[in-house]
Amino acid sequence: MLTPPPADAVTADVVEIERSLDRIAYLSSRIRQHDRLVALAGVSLDRAATALLRQIAESESLRPGELALRLGVEASHVTRQVHRLEKAGYVRRVPDPDDRRAQRIELTQPGQAAVERIREAGCRGMQMALAAWSPQDLRQLAGLFRRMVDDFVVHAVEDDPEPAAVPA
């Protein structure tokens, strides 16, 4: 397990990165921003449903418990959202090939189309915000973000002393 550096060892650049990421997270998670995004995408989904659809789209079918862990929410929250999304035709339950008693959640064609429209709308907004950036700066930022996410993932795994059991 990695031990965090002492407070006085944190550089001003790291503090600025943390503040900037916090600000981006706040701005992107505001309800007005979400409402604008789904309106541009032409879908009627709340923030929780959108987050769930996007998470499912990032991987193969997942068990509800796995989705809850990835989203950092209670399994009952995922169960309610899956039920709503299933009724709307965005997801379906499929048998788990590794355990006949369990089910996995996967996107339907309408669900995949909704995620693609949401991503496209988000990318258009980001493109407008970054329109004055040079292609080289955008390429560098994309590479640094990939590297940062990869390092965060490694750190999160190394920081977790025991992998939690994944509820079904």
PDB file of N, CA, C and O in Angstrom, residues 7 9 12 16 25 34 41 48 53 55 58 63-64 70 72 94 97 106-108 110 129 131 133 161 168:
ATOM      1  N   ALA A   7       2.108  16.477   3.869  1.00  0.00           N
ATOM      2  CA  ALA A   7       1.442  17.658   3.303  1.00  0.00           C
ATOM      3  C   ALA A   7       2.440  18.664   2.743  1.00  0.00           C
ATOM      4  O   ALA A   7       2.191  19.282   1.709  1.00  0.00           O
ATOM      5  N   ALA A   9       5.149  18.063   1.306  1.00  0.00           N
ATOM      6  CA  ALA A   9       5.810  17.541   0.111  1.00  0.00           C
ATOM      7  C   ALA A   9       4.943  17.676  -1.138  1.00  0.00           C
ATOM      8  O   ALA A   9       5.414  17.448  -2.235  1.00  0.00           O
ATOM      9  N   ALA A  12       3.068  22.716  -5.513  1.00  0.00           N
ATOM     10  CA  ALA A  12       2.048  23.696  -5.935  1.00  0.00           C
ATOM     11  C   ALA A  12       1.368  23.219  -7.221  1.00  0.00           C
ATOM     12  O   ALA A  12       0.159  23.440  -7.394  1.00  0.00           O
ATOM     13  N   GLU A  16      -2.613  22.642  -7.775  1.00  0.00           N
ATOM     14  CA  GLU A  16      -3.345  23.282  -8.872  1.00  0.00           C
ATOM     15  C   GLU A  16      -4.074  22.247  -9.730  1.00  0.00           C
ATOM     16  O   GLU A  16      -5.209  22.473 -10.161  1.00  0.00           O
ATOM     17  N   ALA A  25     -14.915  18.702 -12.394  1.00  0.00           N
ATOM     18  CA  ALA A  25     -15.931  17.751 -11.921  1.00  0.00           C
ATOM     19  C   ALA A  25     -17.195  18.495 -11.493  1.00  0.00           C
ATOM     20  O   ALA A  25     -18.315  18.082 -11.820  1.00  0.00           O
ATOM     21  N   HIS A  34     -26.037  18.982 -17.114  1.00  0.00           N
ATOM     22  CA  HIS A  34     -26.618  17.688 -17.500  1.00  0.00           C
ATOM     23  C   HIS A  34     -27.855  17.893 -18.364  1.00  0.00           C
ATOM     24  O   HIS A  34     -28.009  17.245 -19.398  1.00  0.00           O
ATOM     25  N   ALA A  41     -28.486  15.868 -26.830  1.00  0.00           N
ATOM     26  CA  ALA A  41     -28.419  14.476 -27.266  1.00  0.00           C
ATOM     27  C   ALA A  41     -29.789  13.940 -27.654  1.00  0.00           C
ATOM     28  O   ALA A  41     -29.889  12.891 -28.292  1.00  0.00           O
ATOM     29  N   ALA A  48     -28.203  10.078 -12.858  1.00  0.00           N
ATOM     30  CA  ALA A  48     -27.853   8.727 -12.409  1.00  0.00           C
ATOM     31  C   ALA A  48     -27.985   7.728 -13.556  1.00  0.00           C
ATOM     32  O   ALA A  48     -27.118   6.874 -13.743  1.00  0.00           O
ATOM     33  N   LEU A  53     -25.628   4.256 -17.785  1.00  0.00           N
ATOM     34  CA  LEU A  53     -25.511   3.875 -19.195  1.00  0.00           C
ATOM     35  C   LEU A  53     -24.068   4.010 -19.685  1.00  0.00           C
ATOM     36  O   LEU A  53     -23.558   3.136 -20.382  1.00  0.00           O
ATOM     37  N   GLN A  55     -21.359   3.885 -17.939  1.00  0.00           N
ATOM     38  CA  GLN A  55     -20.517   2.852 -17.328  1.00  0.00           C
ATOM     39  C   GLN A  55     -20.711   1.516 -18.021  1.00  0.00           C
ATOM     40  O   GLN A  55     -19.746   0.801 -18.285  1.00  0.00           O
ATOM     41  N   GLU A  58     -18.869   1.323 -21.261  1.00  0.00           N
ATOM     42  CA  GLU A  58     -17.407   1.249 -21.164  1.00  0.00           C
ATOM     43  C   GLU A  58     -16.882  -0.172 -21.063  1.00  0.00           C
ATOM     44  O   GLU A  58     -15.681  -0.391 -21.115  1.00  0.00           O
ATOM     45  N   ARG A  63     -22.542  -7.364 -13.878  1.00  0.00           N
ATOM     46  CA  ARG A  63     -23.518  -7.646 -12.839  1.00  0.00           C
ATOM     47  C   ARG A  63     -23.884  -6.332 -12.147  1.00  0.00           C
ATOM     48  O   ARG A  63     -23.061  -5.415 -12.067  1.00  0.00           O
ATOM     49  N   PRO A  64     -25.096  -6.230 -11.630  1.00  0.00           N
ATOM     50  CA  PRO A  64     -25.482  -5.001 -10.921  1.00  0.00           C
ATOM     51  C   PRO A  64     -24.516  -4.631  -9.793  1.00  0.00           C
ATOM     52  O   PRO A  64     -24.196  -3.459  -9.604  1.00  0.00           O
ATOM     53  N   ARG A  70     -18.312   0.130  -9.317  1.00  0.00           N
ATOM     54  CA  ARG A  70     -17.656   1.057 -10.248  1.00  0.00           C
ATOM     55  C   ARG A  70     -18.185   2.488 -10.112  1.00  0.00           C
ATOM     56  O   ARG A  70     -17.442   3.434 -10.328  1.00  0.00           O
ATOM     57  N   GLY A  72     -19.582   3.615  -7.284  1.00  0.00           N
ATOM     58  CA  GLY A  72     -19.468   4.046  -5.896  1.00  0.00           C
ATOM     59  C   GLY A  72     -20.818   4.311  -5.245  1.00  0.00           C
ATOM     60  O   GLY A  72     -20.955   5.246  -4.463  1.00  0.00           O
ATOM     61  N   VAL A  94     -29.242 -10.170 -19.021  1.00  0.00           N
ATOM     62  CA  VAL A  94     -28.856 -11.392 -19.734  1.00  0.00           C
ATOM     63  C   VAL A  94     -28.233 -12.356 -18.729  1.00  0.00           C
ATOM     64  O   VAL A  94     -27.686 -11.932 -17.715  1.00  0.00           O
ATOM     65  N   PRO A  97     -22.756 -15.889 -18.039  1.00  0.00           N
ATOM     66  CA  PRO A  97     -22.219 -17.163 -18.530  1.00  0.00           C
ATOM     67  C   PRO A  97     -21.386 -17.902 -17.480  1.00  0.00           C
ATOM     68  O   PRO A  97     -21.208 -19.110 -17.573  1.00  0.00           O
ATOM     69  N   GLU A 106     -26.716  -5.341 -19.952  1.00  0.00           N
ATOM     70  CA  GLU A 106     -26.061  -4.885 -21.169  1.00  0.00           C
ATOM     71  C   GLU A 106     -26.953  -3.863 -21.863  1.00  0.00           C
ATOM     72  O   GLU A 106     -28.168  -3.819 -21.648  1.00  0.00           O
ATOM     73  N   LEU A 107     -26.315  -3.052 -22.701  1.00  0.00           N
ATOM     74  CA  LEU A 107     -27.056  -2.055 -23.471  1.00  0.00           C
ATOM     75  C   LEU A 107     -27.839  -2.729 -24.593  1.00  0.00           C
ATOM     76  O   LEU A 107     -27.371  -3.694 -25.185  1.00  0.00           O
ATOM     77  N   THR A 108     -28.995  -2.164 -24.886  1.00  0.00           N
ATOM     78  CA  THR A 108     -29.735  -2.536 -26.089  1.00  0.00           C
ATOM     79  C   THR A 108     -29.283  -1.589 -27.198  1.00  0.00           C
ATOM     80  O   THR A 108     -28.511  -0.653 -26.946  1.00  0.00           O
ATOM     81  N   PRO A 110     -31.105   0.777 -28.655  1.00  0.00           N
ATOM     82  CA  PRO A 110     -31.470   2.153 -28.266  1.00  0.00           C
ATOM     83  C   PRO A 110     -30.572   2.706 -27.154  1.00  0.00           C
ATOM     84  O   PRO A 110     -30.263   3.895 -27.146  1.00  0.00           O
ATOM     85  N   ALA A 129     -15.324  24.561 -26.233  1.00  0.00           N
ATOM     86  CA  ALA A 129     -14.538  25.144 -25.143  1.00  0.00           C
ATOM     87  C   ALA A 129     -13.046  25.179 -25.471  1.00  0.00           C
ATOM     88  O   ALA A 129     -12.338  26.084 -25.050  1.00  0.00           O
ATOM     89  N   ALA A 131     -11.726  25.263 -28.598  1.00  0.00           N
ATOM     90  CA  ALA A 131     -11.558  25.651 -30.006  1.00  0.00           C
ATOM     91  C   ALA A 131     -10.291  26.460 -30.262  1.00  0.00           C
ATOM     92  O   ALA A 131      -9.696  26.355 -31.336  1.00  0.00           O
ATOM     93  N   TRP A 133      -7.445  26.086 -28.809  1.00  0.00           N
ATOM     94  CA  TRP A 133      -6.242  25.309 -28.543  1.00  0.00           C
ATOM     95  C   TRP A 133      -5.667  24.764 -29.851  1.00  0.00           C
ATOM     96  O   TRP A 133      -6.399  24.390 -30.755  1.00  0.00           O
ATOM     97  N   PRO A 161      -6.065  -2.653  -0.138  1.00  0.00           N
ATOM     98  CA  PRO A 161      -5.348  -3.782   0.427  1.00  0.00           C
ATOM     99  C   PRO A 161      -5.969  -5.129   0.050  1.00  0.00           C
ATOM    100  O   PRO A 161      -5.256  -6.087  -0.149  1.00  0.00           O
ATOM    101  N   ALA A 168     -23.458  -9.948  -6.342  1.00  0.00           N
ATOM    102  CA  ALA A 168     -24.190 -10.292  -7.574  1.00  0.00           C
ATOM    103  C   ALA A 168     -25.301  -9.327  -7.835  1.00  0.00           C
ATOM    104  O   ALA A 168     -25.780  -8.636  -7.049  1.00  0.00           O
TER     105      ALA A 168
END
